Short mmCIF file of C-alpha atoms in Angstrom, two decimals:
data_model
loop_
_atom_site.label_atom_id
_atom_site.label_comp_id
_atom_site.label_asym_id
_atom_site.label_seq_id
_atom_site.Cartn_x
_atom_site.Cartn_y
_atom_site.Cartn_z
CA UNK A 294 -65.27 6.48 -49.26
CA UNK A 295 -63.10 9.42 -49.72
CA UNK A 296 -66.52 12.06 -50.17
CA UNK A 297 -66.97 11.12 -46.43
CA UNK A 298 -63.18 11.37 -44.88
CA UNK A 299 -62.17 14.05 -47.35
CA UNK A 300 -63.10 17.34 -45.40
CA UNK A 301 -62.88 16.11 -41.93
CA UNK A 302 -59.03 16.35 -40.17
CA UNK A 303 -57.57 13.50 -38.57
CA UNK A 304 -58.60 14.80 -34.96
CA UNK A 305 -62.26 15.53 -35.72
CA UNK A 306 -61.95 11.70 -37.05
CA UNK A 307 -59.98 9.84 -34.06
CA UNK A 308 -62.18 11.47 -31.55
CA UNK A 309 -64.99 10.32 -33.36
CA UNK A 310 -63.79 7.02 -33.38
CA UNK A 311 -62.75 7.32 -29.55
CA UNK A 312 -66.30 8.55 -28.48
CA UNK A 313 -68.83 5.52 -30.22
CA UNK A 314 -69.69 3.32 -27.50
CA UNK A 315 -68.26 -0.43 -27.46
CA UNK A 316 -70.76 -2.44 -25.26
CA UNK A 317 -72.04 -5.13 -27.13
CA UNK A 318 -71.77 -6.93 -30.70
CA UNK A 319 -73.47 -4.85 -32.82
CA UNK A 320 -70.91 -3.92 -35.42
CA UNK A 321 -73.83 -1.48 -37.46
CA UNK A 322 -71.70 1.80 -36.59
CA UNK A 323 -69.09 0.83 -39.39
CA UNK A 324 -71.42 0.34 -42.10
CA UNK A 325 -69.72 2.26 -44.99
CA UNK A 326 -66.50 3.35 -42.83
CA UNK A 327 -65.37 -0.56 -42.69
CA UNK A 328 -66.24 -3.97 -43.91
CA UNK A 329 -65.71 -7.55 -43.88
CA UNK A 330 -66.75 -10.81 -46.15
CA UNK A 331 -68.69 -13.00 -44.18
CA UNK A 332 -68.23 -16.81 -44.18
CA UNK A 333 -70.30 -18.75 -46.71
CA UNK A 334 -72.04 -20.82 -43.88
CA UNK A 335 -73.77 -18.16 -42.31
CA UNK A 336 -73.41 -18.84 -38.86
CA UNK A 337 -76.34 -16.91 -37.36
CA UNK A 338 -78.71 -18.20 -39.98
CA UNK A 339 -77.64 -21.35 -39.49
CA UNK A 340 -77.81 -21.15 -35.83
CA UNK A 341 -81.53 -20.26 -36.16
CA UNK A 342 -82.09 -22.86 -37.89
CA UNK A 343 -80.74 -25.37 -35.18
CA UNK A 344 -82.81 -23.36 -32.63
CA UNK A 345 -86.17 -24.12 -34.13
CA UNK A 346 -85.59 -28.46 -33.38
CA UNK A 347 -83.64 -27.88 -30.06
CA UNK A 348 -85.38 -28.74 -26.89
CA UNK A 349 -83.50 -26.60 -24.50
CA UNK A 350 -80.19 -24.58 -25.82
CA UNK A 351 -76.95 -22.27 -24.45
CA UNK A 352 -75.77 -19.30 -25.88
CA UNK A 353 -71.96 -19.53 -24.39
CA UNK A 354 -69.87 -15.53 -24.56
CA UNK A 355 -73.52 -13.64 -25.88
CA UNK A 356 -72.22 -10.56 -25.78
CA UNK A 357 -74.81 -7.89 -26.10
CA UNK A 358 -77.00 -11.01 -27.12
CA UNK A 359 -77.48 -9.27 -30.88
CA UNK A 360 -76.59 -12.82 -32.84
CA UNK A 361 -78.99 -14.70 -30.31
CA UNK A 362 -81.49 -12.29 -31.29
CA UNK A 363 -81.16 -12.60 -35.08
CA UNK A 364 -80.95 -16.62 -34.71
CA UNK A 365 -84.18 -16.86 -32.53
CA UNK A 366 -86.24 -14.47 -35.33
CA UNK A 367 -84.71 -16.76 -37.75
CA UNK A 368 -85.99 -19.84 -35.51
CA UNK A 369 -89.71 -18.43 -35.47
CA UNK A 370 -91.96 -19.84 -33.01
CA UNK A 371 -90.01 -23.28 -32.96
CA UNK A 372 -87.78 -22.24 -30.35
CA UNK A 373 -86.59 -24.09 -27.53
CA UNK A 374 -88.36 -24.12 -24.23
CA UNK A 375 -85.07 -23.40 -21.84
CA UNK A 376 -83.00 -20.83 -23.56
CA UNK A 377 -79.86 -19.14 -21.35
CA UNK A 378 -77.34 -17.41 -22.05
CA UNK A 379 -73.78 -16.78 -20.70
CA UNK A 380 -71.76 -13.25 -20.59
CA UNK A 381 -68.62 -11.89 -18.48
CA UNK A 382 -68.16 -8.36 -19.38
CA UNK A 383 -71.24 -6.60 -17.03
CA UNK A 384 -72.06 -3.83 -19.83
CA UNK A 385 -73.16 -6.44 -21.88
CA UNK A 386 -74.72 -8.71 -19.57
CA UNK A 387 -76.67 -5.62 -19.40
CA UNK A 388 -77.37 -5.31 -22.81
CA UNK A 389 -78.11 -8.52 -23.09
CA UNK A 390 -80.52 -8.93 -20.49
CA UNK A 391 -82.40 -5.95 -21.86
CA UNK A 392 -82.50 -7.41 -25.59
CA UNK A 393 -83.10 -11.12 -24.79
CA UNK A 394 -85.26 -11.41 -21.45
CA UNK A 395 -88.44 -10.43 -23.68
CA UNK A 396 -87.89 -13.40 -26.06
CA UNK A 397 -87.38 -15.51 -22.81
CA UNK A 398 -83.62 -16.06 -22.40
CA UNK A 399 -82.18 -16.42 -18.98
CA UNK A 400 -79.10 -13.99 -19.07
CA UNK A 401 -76.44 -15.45 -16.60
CA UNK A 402 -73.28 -13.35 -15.68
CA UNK A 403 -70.71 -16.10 -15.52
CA UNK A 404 -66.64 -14.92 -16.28
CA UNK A 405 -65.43 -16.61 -19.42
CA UNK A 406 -62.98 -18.72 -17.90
CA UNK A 407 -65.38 -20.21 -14.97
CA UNK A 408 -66.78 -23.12 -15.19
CA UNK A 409 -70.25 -22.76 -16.72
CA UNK A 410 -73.29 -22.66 -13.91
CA UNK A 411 -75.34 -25.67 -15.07
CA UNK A 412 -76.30 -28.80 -13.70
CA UNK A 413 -74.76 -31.29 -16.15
CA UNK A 414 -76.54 -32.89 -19.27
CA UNK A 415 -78.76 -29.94 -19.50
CA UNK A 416 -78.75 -28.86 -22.88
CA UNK A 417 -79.28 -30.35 -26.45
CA UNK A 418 -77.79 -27.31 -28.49
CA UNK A 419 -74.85 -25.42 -26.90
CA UNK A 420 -74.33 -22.05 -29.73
CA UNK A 421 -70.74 -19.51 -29.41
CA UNK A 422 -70.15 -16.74 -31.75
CA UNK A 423 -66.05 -15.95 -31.15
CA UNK A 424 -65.62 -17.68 -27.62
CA UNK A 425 -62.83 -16.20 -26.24
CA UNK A 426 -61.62 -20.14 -25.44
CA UNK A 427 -63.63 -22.97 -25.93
CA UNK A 428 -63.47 -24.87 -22.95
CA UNK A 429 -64.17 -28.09 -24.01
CA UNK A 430 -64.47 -30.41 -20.72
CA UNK A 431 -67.56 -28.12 -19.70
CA UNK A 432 -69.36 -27.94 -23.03
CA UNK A 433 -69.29 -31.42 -23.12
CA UNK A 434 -70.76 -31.88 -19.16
CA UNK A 435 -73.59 -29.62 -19.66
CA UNK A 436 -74.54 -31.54 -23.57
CA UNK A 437 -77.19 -33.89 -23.15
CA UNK A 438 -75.99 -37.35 -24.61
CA UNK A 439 -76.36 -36.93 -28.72
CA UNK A 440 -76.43 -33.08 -28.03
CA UNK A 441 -74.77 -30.61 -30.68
CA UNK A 442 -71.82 -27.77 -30.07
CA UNK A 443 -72.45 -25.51 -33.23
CA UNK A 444 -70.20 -22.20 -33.27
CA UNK A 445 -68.00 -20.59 -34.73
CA UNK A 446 -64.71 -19.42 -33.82
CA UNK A 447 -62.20 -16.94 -34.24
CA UNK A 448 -59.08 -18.27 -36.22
CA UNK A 449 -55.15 -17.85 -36.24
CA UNK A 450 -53.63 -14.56 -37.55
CA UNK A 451 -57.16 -13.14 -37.92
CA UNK A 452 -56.79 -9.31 -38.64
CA UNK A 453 -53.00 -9.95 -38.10
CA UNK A 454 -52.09 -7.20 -41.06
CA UNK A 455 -53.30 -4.64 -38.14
CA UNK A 456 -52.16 -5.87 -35.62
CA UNK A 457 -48.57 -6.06 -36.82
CA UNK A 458 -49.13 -2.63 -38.28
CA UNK A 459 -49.26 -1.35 -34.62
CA UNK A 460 -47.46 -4.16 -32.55
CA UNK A 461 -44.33 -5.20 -35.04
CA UNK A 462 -44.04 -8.87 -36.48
CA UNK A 463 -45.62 -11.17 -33.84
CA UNK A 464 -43.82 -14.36 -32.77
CA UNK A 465 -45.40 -17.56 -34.70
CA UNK A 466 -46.28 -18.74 -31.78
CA UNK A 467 -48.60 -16.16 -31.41
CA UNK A 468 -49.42 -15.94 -35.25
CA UNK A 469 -50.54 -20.31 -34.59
CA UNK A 470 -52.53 -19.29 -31.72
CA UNK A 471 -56.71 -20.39 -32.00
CA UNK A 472 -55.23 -23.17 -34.76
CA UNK A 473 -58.66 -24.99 -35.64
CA UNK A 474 -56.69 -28.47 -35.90
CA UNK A 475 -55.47 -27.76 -32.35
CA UNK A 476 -58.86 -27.00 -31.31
CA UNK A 477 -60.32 -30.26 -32.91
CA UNK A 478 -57.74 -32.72 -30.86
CA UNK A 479 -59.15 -30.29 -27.68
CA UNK A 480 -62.62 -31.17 -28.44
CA UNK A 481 -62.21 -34.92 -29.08
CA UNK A 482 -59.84 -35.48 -25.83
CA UNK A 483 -62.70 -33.59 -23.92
CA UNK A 484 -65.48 -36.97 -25.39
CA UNK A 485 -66.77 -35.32 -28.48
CA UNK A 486 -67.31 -35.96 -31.73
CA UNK A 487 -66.41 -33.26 -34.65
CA UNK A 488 -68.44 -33.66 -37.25
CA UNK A 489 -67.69 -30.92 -39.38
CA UNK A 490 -65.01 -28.15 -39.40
CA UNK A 491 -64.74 -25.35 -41.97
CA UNK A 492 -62.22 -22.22 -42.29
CA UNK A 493 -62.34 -19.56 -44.28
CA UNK A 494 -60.13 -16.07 -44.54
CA UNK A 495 -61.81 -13.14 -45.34
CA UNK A 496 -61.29 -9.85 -46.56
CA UNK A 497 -61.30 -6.79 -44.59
CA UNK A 498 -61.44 -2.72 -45.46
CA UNK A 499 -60.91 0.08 -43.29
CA UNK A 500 -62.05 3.29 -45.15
CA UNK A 501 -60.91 5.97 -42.45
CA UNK A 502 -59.09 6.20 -39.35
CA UNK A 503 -62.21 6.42 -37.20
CA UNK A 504 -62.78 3.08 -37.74
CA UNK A 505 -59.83 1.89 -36.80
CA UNK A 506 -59.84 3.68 -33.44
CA UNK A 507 -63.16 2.35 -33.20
CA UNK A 508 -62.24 -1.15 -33.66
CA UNK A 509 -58.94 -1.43 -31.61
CA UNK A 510 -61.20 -0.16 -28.48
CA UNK A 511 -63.77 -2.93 -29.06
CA UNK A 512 -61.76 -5.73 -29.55
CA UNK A 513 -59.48 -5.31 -26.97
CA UNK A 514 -57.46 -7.67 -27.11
CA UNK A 515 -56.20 -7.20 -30.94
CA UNK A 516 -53.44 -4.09 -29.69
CA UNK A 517 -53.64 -4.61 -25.82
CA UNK A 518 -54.21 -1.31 -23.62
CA UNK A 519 -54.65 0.65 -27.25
CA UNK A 520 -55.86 4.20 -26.73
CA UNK A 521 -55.69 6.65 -29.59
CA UNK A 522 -52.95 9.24 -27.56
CA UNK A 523 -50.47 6.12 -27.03
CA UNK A 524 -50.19 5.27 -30.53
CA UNK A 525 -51.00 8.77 -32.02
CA UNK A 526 -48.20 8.44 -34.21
CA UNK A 527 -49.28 5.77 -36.16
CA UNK A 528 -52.47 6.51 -36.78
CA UNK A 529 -51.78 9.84 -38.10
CA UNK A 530 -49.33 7.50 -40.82
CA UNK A 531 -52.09 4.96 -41.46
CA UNK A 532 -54.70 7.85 -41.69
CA UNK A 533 -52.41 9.75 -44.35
CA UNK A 534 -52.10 6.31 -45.74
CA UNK A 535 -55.28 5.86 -46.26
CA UNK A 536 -55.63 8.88 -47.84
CA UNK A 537 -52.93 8.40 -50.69
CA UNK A 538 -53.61 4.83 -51.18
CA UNK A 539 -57.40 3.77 -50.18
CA UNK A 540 -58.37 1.22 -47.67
CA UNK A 541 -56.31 -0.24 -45.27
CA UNK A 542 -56.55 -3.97 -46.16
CA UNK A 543 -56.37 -7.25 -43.58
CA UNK A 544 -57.93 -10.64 -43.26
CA UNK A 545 -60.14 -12.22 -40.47
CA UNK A 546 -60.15 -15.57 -39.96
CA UNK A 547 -63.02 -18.08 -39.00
CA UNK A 548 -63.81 -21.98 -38.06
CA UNK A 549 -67.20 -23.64 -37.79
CA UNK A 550 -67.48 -25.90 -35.04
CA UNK A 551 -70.11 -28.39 -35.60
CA UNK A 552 -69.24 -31.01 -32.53
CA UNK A 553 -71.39 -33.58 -31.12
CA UNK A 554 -71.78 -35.64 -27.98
CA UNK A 555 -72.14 -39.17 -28.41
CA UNK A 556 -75.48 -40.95 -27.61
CA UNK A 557 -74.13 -43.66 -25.71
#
C-alpha cells in the first residue's frame, strides 16, 4: 500500500477522506486503502438463500438497501411475494428506495427505535445486517408463528483498537456492550427460540489515513461527533504511524442470529 500513500501529504489524504460521501452501505470506496475478514457464514449469501423459500420477508435497518440487493440476486426468481424494508437515516431511505423499488421492495422510513409499522404476524423471514438494537418484542409480533429472525449483528469491542486509539481506554461496561449471550436471554424473554448463534473476530487493516477519516464519518457512532479538525492531532500521529510501521491493525466483531418463532 505504500506506492499509493507514499507521494501524497497528509492533507491532500484527510481531505480526501473527509470529501467521499457516507450515505449508504456500500463499503467499495476502501477497496485497497482498508480491509476486513469476513465471517465464514456469509451472511448475505446466506440470506439469499433464505429469501428464495420465504413467503413474505423484512429487511429491518437496510441502509442504502446494497446487502438486500446482493441477497435477492442471490435468491433468483424464488423471491418472496411481500418484500419491505425498514430505514431511519432519510439519505438512505433514499438510496434505498432508488436501488430496491425496481426489484419490488416497499422502502418504509421508520426511526430505528420505533416500533416497526406492521400489522402483526406478517412476515415469515425477518433479515438485519448490524441493527443498531435488536428490539426483540417487535420482531417477534410482526413473525408469523414458525417464522425465522436471521441476521447478523455487530459484537462487543468490535473495532475497539480504534476507538481507544482516539477516545482513551473505554469503561468495560462499554467494552461488554452488544454481548451476544446478553442478546440471546433478550430474544428468548421476548417468545423466541435461538436456534443457532455464532461469533467470530476478525481482522482489520487500515492502509492510509484517508481511510480512517473515511470510516470514523460513516460509522458515527465509533468516535462520536469525529471530524478530522477536532482530532487533527492524532491523525497526523497515526498517519506518520502508518507510515513507519504499516497498517493500522483492529478487530471487528460479529454474531449470527438465527432465531425462530414457535409454531404453536
Amino acid at each position: 500500500m505504500a506506492s499509493m500513500t507514499e507521494n501524497r501529504s497528509f492533507e491532500d489524504l484527510v481531505a480526501e477522506g473527509a470529501a467521499v460521501p457516507t450515505d449508504g452501505w456500500d463499503f467499495s470506496w476502501f477497496e485497497g486503502r482498508a480491509s476486513e475478514a469476513r465471517p465464514s457464514w456469509r451472511y448475505a449469501r446466506s440470506a439469499g438463500e433464505r429469501l428464495a423459500r420465504a413467503e413474505s420477508a423484512l429487511d429491518v435497518q437496510t441502509g442504502g438497501g446494497e446487502v438486500l440487493d446482493f441477497a435477492l440476486a442471490g435468491a433468483g426468481t424464488n423471491r418472496p411475494r411481500l418484500l419491505a424494508a425498514t430505514e431511519g437515516w432519510p439519505p438512505n431511505v433514499a438510496r434505498a428506495t432508488a436501488l430496491l423499488r425496481p426489484r419490488g421492495v416497499v422502502v418504509v422510513a421508520a426511526p430505528d427505535d420505533a416500533p416497526l409499522p406492521f400489522a402483526g404476524e406478517t412476515f415469515d423471514l425477518v433479515l438485519s445486517r448490524h441493527p443498531v438494537t435488536p428490539h426483540w418484542a417487535e420482531i417477534a409480533r410482526v413473525l408469523r408463528p414458525g417464522g425465522t429472525y436471521f441476521a447478523q449483528h455487530v459484537g462487543p469491542g468490535s473495532v475497539f483498537e480504534l476507538v481507544e486509539y482516539f477516545l482513551g481506554p473505554q469503561p468495560e461496561s462499554v467494552r461488554r456492550g452488544r454481548d451476544p449471550q446478553g442478546e440471546r436471554e433478550a430474544a428468548e424473554a421476548a417468545g423466541l427460540e435461538v436456534v443457532e448463534l455464532r461469533a467470530e473476530r476478525l481482522r482489520m487493516e487500515f492502509h492510509d489515513i484517508a481511510a480512517v477519516v473515511h470510516f470514523l464519518r460513516k460509522v458515527v457512532w465509533m468516535v462520536p461527533g469525529f471530524t478530522a479538525k477536532a482530532y487533527e492531532p492524532q491523525l497526523r500521529a497515526l498517519h506518520e504511524r502508518i507510515g513507519k510501521e504499516g497498517p493500522f491493525v483492529a478487530h471487528s466483531a460479529r454474531h449470527l442470529f438465527d432465531v425462530r418463532k414457535p409454531a404453536s
